[in-house]
Amino acid sequence: IDPCVRLVSTTMVGSVARRGDVYILTVDGGDLGSAPACAVVLPHASVSEHQATVRYDSTEQKYFIRPANADDVVWLNGARLESKNKKK
């Protein structure tokens, strides 16, 4: 069985995502954002076209999520994730 990850919305994003909405990403991973090409589409003004990227590392057998851009905000289990591209 291929691994998958379940993303659960814990806050409202306008009328687009409600608390408790569930999104499933397969081992292929994908982008989250407002662009129609994203695996998880959240068409709201507060969401950038490519807000975050989810990737599966088959060597570590883990999923990784990170903000797509330095200005994007992504929360995971109550903690804000920093972008690798964040300027200090």
Short mmCIF file of C-alpha atoms in Angstrom, two decimals:
data_model
loop_
_atom_site.label_atom_id
_atom_site.label_comp_id
_atom_site.label_asym_id
_atom_site.label_seq_id
_atom_site.Cartn_x
_atom_site.Cartn_y
_atom_site.Cartn_z
CA ILE A 1 0.00 0.00 0.00
CA ASP A 2 1.36 3.40 -0.97
CA PRO A 3 1.68 5.96 1.83
CA CYS A 4 -0.55 9.01 1.92
CA VAL A 5 -0.91 12.04 4.16
CA ARG A 6 -4.13 13.52 5.52
CA LEU A 7 -4.34 17.30 5.86
CA VAL A 8 -7.08 18.61 8.14
CA SER A 9 -8.14 22.24 8.21
CA THR A 10 -8.22 23.59 11.77
CA THR A 11 -9.35 27.12 10.89
CA MET A 12 -11.65 28.83 8.44
CA VAL A 13 -10.25 30.20 5.17
CA GLY A 14 -13.15 32.38 4.16
CA SER A 15 -15.87 30.09 2.82
CA VAL A 16 -13.33 27.87 1.03
CA ALA A 17 -12.01 25.61 3.79
CA ARG A 18 -14.02 24.87 6.87
CA ARG A 19 -12.70 23.55 10.16
CA GLY A 20 -12.44 19.78 9.81
CA ASP A 21 -12.16 19.67 6.00
CA VAL A 22 -9.87 16.80 4.99
CA TYR A 23 -7.50 16.67 2.02
CA ILE A 24 -5.53 13.57 1.04
CA LEU A 25 -2.17 13.65 -0.75
CA THR A 26 -0.59 10.50 -2.12
CA VAL A 27 3.06 9.51 -2.24
CA ASP A 28 3.38 11.94 -5.19
CA GLY A 29 2.91 14.89 -2.79
CA GLY A 30 1.86 18.21 -4.25
CA ASP A 31 1.36 21.92 -3.80
CA LEU A 32 -1.24 23.72 -1.70
CA GLY A 33 -2.43 27.09 -2.95
CA SER A 34 -4.98 29.06 -4.90
CA ALA A 35 -3.70 28.05 -8.37
CA PRO A 36 -5.94 25.56 -10.21
CA ALA A 37 -2.92 23.29 -10.85
CA CYS A 38 -2.32 22.70 -7.11
CA ALA A 39 -3.11 19.31 -5.58
CA VAL A 40 -5.09 21.10 -2.84
CA VAL A 41 -6.81 24.23 -4.19
CA LEU A 42 -7.85 26.92 -1.70
CA PRO A 43 -9.15 29.81 -3.84
CA HIS A 44 -9.05 32.62 -1.30
CA ALA A 45 -7.35 36.04 -1.29
CA SER A 46 -5.29 35.12 1.80
CA VAL A 47 -3.78 32.07 0.05
CA SER A 48 -0.96 32.55 -2.45
CA GLU A 49 -0.92 30.65 -5.75
CA HIS A 50 1.60 28.19 -4.31
CA GLN A 51 1.39 28.49 -0.51
CA ALA A 52 3.15 25.26 0.49
CA THR A 53 4.76 22.15 -0.90
CA VAL A 54 4.31 18.62 0.44
CA ARG A 55 6.84 15.98 -0.59
CA TYR A 56 7.40 12.36 0.38
CA ASP A 57 10.98 11.16 0.98
CA SER A 58 11.05 7.44 0.21
CA THR A 59 14.45 7.00 1.88
CA GLU A 60 13.25 8.42 5.21
CA GLN A 61 9.67 7.26 4.60
CA LYS A 62 8.34 10.61 5.79
CA TYR A 63 6.36 13.51 4.40
CA PHE A 64 7.77 17.03 4.53
CA ILE A 65 5.81 20.28 4.23
CA ARG A 66 7.31 23.71 3.77
CA PRO A 67 6.15 27.15 2.74
CA ALA A 68 6.67 27.65 -1.00
CA ASN A 69 7.93 31.24 -0.61
CA ALA A 70 9.60 33.29 2.12
CA ASP A 71 6.46 35.37 2.75
CA ASP A 72 4.01 32.45 2.94
CA VAL A 73 2.72 31.36 6.34
CA VAL A 74 2.12 27.67 7.00
CA TRP A 75 1.09 26.19 10.34
CA LEU A 76 1.64 22.56 11.33
CA ASN A 77 0.27 21.22 14.62
CA GLY A 78 0.09 24.75 16.03
CA ALA A 79 3.65 25.73 15.06
CA ARG A 80 4.54 28.18 12.31
CA LEU A 81 6.87 26.66 9.72
CA GLU A 82 9.72 28.73 8.37
CA SER A 83 10.63 28.74 4.70
CA LYS A 84 14.12 27.57 3.75
CA ASN A 85 14.27 30.73 1.64
CA LYS A 86 13.43 33.06 4.58
CA LYS A 87 15.63 36.15 4.64
CA LYS A 88 17.13 36.96 8.03
#
